[in-house]
C-alpha cells in the first residue's frame, strides 16, 4: 500500500476514535462513582483511549505524507485547519454544528432549565463537531480526501507569474 492510502486510513481511523471518545457522553447519566464505580471508570477509559488513539493516528497520518513533494507544495499554500473554519464542506458542517450545540450547553447551564437528554445530545454534538473542526478542516484531510491538490501548485505559480508581470509593468 502506498503512503497516501495508508495515511488516509490513519486519518479516517483517527476520526473514528474521536467519535468513540465522544460516546462517553452517553454514560454520564449512569456514571456515578458511588452507585456505579465500574461504569465511571469505563467511561473515563473510553474517553482517554479514544482521544489518545485519535491523536496518535492523526500524527501518524501526518508523518506518512510529510515528505511527499505534492503535500509540501500543497502545505505551502494552505492554512492550518484550526485557522481555516469551513474550508471543506464537511468542515463547514462541523463548524456550523458546533455553534448551536455550544450555545445550548451554555444557556442550559446558566440561564434556562433544559432537559438532561437535550443537554446530553448537545454535548455530544459539540464534542464531535469540535474534533471534526480540526480533522475535517485540516490540510492533511484536504490533501488526502480532495482531488484538487495539483491545481494549487499551478495556481501558486500563475499568481507568482502575474505578480512579476505587474511589477515589471507588462
Tab-separated table of C-alpha atoms in Angstrom:
chain	number	residue	atom	x	y	z
A	1	UNK	CA	0.000	0.000	0.000
A	2	UNK	CA	1.347	3.456	-0.831
A	3	UNK	CA	1.894	6.204	1.715
A	4	UNK	CA	-1.123	8.220	0.672
A	5	UNK	CA	-3.568	5.324	1.098
A	6	UNK	CA	-2.046	4.368	4.437
A	7	UNK	CA	-2.239	7.966	5.616
A	8	UNK	CA	-5.875	8.163	4.518
A	9	UNK	CA	-6.724	5.038	6.524
A	10	UNK	CA	-4.966	6.500	9.576
A	11	UNK	CA	-6.809	9.800	9.109
A	12	UNK	CA	-10.184	8.054	8.879
A	13	UNK	CA	-9.392	5.897	11.904
A	14	UNK	CA	-8.396	8.961	13.904
A	15	UNK	CA	-11.840	10.475	13.346
A	16	UNK	CA	-13.426	7.137	14.282
A	17	UNK	CA	-11.519	7.118	17.564
A	18	UNK	CA	-12.552	10.718	18.218
A	19	UNK	CA	-16.163	9.576	17.726
A	20	UNK	CA	-15.578	6.720	20.176
A	21	UNK	CA	-14.176	9.236	22.648
A	22	UNK	CA	-17.295	11.362	22.362
A	23	UNK	CA	-19.625	8.418	23.101
A	24	UNK	CA	-18.674	8.828	26.742
A	25	UNK	CA	-21.469	11.423	26.932
A	26	UNK	CA	-23.976	8.551	26.805
A	27	UNK	CA	-22.528	7.180	30.057
A	28	UNK	CA	-22.811	10.447	32.008
A	29	UNK	CA	-26.289	9.852	33.499
A	30	UNK	CA	-25.250	6.487	34.970
A	31	UNK	CA	-21.553	7.130	35.593
A	32	UNK	CA	-21.942	7.832	39.305
A	33	UNK	CA	-18.848	6.984	41.335
A	34	UNK	CA	-20.847	5.866	44.361
A	35	UNK	CA	-23.593	3.839	42.673
A	36	UNK	CA	-21.757	2.538	39.587
A	37	UNK	CA	-17.994	2.949	40.013
A	38	UNK	CA	-17.200	0.466	37.229
A	39	UNK	CA	-19.210	2.455	34.691
A	40	UNK	CA	-17.496	5.674	35.785
A	41	UNK	CA	-14.071	4.095	35.256
A	42	UNK	CA	-15.194	2.601	31.929
A	43	UNK	CA	-16.452	5.995	30.742
A	44	UNK	CA	-13.168	7.652	31.647
A	45	UNK	CA	-11.212	4.872	29.964
A	46	UNK	CA	-13.248	5.109	26.767
A	47	UNK	CA	-12.770	8.872	26.656
A	48	UNK	CA	-8.999	8.797	27.132
A	49	UNK	CA	-8.348	5.771	24.917
A	50	UNK	CA	-10.421	7.271	22.097
A	51	UNK	CA	-8.809	10.680	22.455
A	52	UNK	CA	-5.220	9.414	22.657
A	53	UNK	CA	-5.602	6.910	19.797
A	54	UNK	CA	-7.286	9.599	17.685
A	55	UNK	CA	-4.372	11.962	18.253
A	56	UNK	CA	-1.805	9.194	17.704
A	57	UNK	CA	-3.354	8.077	14.401
A	58	UNK	CA	-3.688	11.672	13.215
A	59	UNK	CA	0.010	12.250	13.872
A	60	UNK	CA	0.821	9.015	12.011
A	61	UNK	CA	-1.219	10.157	9.012
A	62	UNK	CA	0.684	13.461	9.011
A	63	UNK	CA	4.036	11.712	9.165
A	64	UNK	CA	3.159	9.346	6.316
A	65	UNK	CA	2.670	12.192	3.841
A	66	UNK	CA	5.014	14.809	5.291
A	67	UNK	CA	7.859	14.035	2.866
A	68	UNK	CA	5.733	13.794	-0.284
A	69	UNK	CA	6.587	16.607	-2.696
A	70	UNK	CA	2.957	17.171	-3.645
A	71	UNK	CA	1.994	17.602	0.026
A	72	UNK	CA	4.861	20.027	0.630
A	73	UNK	CA	3.663	22.161	-2.289
A	74	UNK	CA	0.101	21.994	-1.008
A	75	UNK	CA	1.203	22.801	2.515
A	76	UNK	CA	2.953	25.972	1.373
A	77	UNK	CA	-0.306	27.496	0.090
A	78	UNK	CA	-2.863	26.168	2.604
A	79	UNK	CA	-3.569	27.441	6.098
A	80	UNK	CA	-3.727	25.075	9.053
A	81	UNK	CA	-7.144	23.639	9.856
A	82	UNK	CA	-7.541	25.415	13.180
A	83	UNK	CA	-7.328	28.763	11.375
A	84	UNK	CA	-9.427	27.790	8.354
A	85	UNK	CA	-13.000	27.218	9.531
A	86	UNK	CA	-15.340	25.981	6.831
A	87	UNK	CA	-12.594	25.248	4.333
A	88	UNK	CA	-14.245	21.959	3.307
A	89	UNK	CA	-17.922	21.028	3.074
A	90	UNK	CA	-17.511	18.520	5.880
A	91	UNK	CA	-15.598	21.031	7.979
A	92	UNK	CA	-18.256	23.675	7.422
A	93	UNK	CA	-20.934	21.271	8.662
A	94	UNK	CA	-18.858	20.537	11.765
A	95	UNK	CA	-18.262	24.244	12.380
A	96	UNK	CA	-21.935	25.119	11.973
A	97	UNK	CA	-22.997	22.257	14.264
A	98	UNK	CA	-20.634	23.439	16.990
A	99	UNK	CA	-22.225	26.871	17.425
A	100	UNK	CA	-25.807	25.874	18.383
A	101	UNK	CA	-24.578	22.920	20.441
A	102	UNK	CA	-22.249	25.147	22.430
A	103	UNK	CA	-24.919	27.841	22.868
A	104	UNK	CA	-27.465	25.325	24.169
A	105	UNK	CA	-24.920	23.986	26.666
A	106	UNK	CA	-24.117	27.489	27.956
A	107	UNK	CA	-27.754	28.596	28.083
A	108	UNK	CA	-28.886	25.309	29.632
A	109	UNK	CA	-26.241	25.525	32.311
A	110	UNK	CA	-26.648	29.160	33.341
A	111	UNK	CA	-29.919	30.600	32.012
A	112	UNK	CA	-32.655	28.075	31.183
A	113	UNK	CA	-33.782	24.740	32.550
A	114	UNK	CA	-33.188	22.422	29.580
A	115	UNK	CA	-33.962	18.676	29.938
A	116	UNK	CA	-30.988	16.392	30.503
A	117	UNK	CA	-31.423	14.330	27.301
A	118	UNK	CA	-31.298	17.515	25.215
A	119	UNK	CA	-28.193	18.667	27.073
A	120	UNK	CA	-26.501	15.289	26.533
A	121	UNK	CA	-27.232	15.344	22.804
A	122	UNK	CA	-25.892	18.900	22.581
A	123	UNK	CA	-22.771	17.883	24.496
A	124	UNK	CA	-22.210	15.007	22.072
A	125	UNK	CA	-22.773	17.222	19.023
A	126	UNK	CA	-20.393	19.824	20.424
A	127	UNK	CA	-17.659	17.265	21.103
A	128	UNK	CA	-17.960	15.629	17.684
A	129	UNK	CA	-18.024	18.955	15.870
A	130	UNK	CA	-15.041	20.218	17.892
A	131	UNK	CA	-12.994	17.166	16.892
A	132	UNK	CA	-14.353	17.439	13.357
A	133	UNK	CA	-13.304	21.074	13.053
A	134	UNK	CA	-9.645	20.192	13.454
A	135	UNK	CA	-9.669	16.989	11.419
A	136	UNK	CA	-12.053	17.933	8.604
A	137	UNK	CA	-10.658	21.435	8.011
A	138	UNK	CA	-7.041	20.338	8.252
A	139	UNK	CA	-4.513	20.316	5.434
A	140	UNK	CA	-3.957	16.580	5.837
A	141	UNK	CA	-7.655	15.811	5.369
A	142	UNK	CA	-7.908	18.126	2.364
A	143	UNK	CA	-4.794	16.618	0.805
A	144	UNK	CA	-5.918	13.024	1.350
A	145	UNK	CA	-9.619	13.336	0.546
A	146	UNK	CA	-9.769	16.045	-2.086
A	147	UNK	CA	-8.504	15.503	-5.648
A	148	UNK	CA	-7.748	19.162	-6.492
A	149	UNK	CA	-4.305	19.220	-4.889
A	150	UNK	CA	-2.294	19.540	-8.110
A	151	UNK	CA	-4.306	22.613	-9.066
A	152	UNK	CA	-2.975	24.570	-6.081
A	153	UNK	CA	0.598	24.324	-7.310
A	154	UNK	CA	-0.420	25.679	-10.717
A	155	UNK	CA	-2.441	28.472	-9.131
A	156	UNK	CA	0.516	29.467	-6.979
A	157	UNK	CA	2.858	29.509	-9.988
A	158	UNK	CA	0.363	31.511	-12.058
A	159	UNK	CA	-0.155	34.074	-9.299
A	160	UNK	CA	3.613	34.433	-8.852
A	161	UNK	CA	3.960	34.968	-12.609
A	162	UNK	CA	1.192	37.607	-12.606
A	163	UNK	CA	2.844	39.407	-9.704
A	164	UNK	CA	6.155	39.593	-11.550
A	165	UNK	CA	4.377	40.864	-14.676
A	166	UNK	CA	2.632	43.559	-12.650
A	167	UNK	CA	5.897	44.631	-11.072
A	168	UNK	CA	7.601	44.814	-14.469
A	169	UNK	CA	4.649	46.690	-15.973
A	170	UNK	CA	3.863	44.145	-18.684
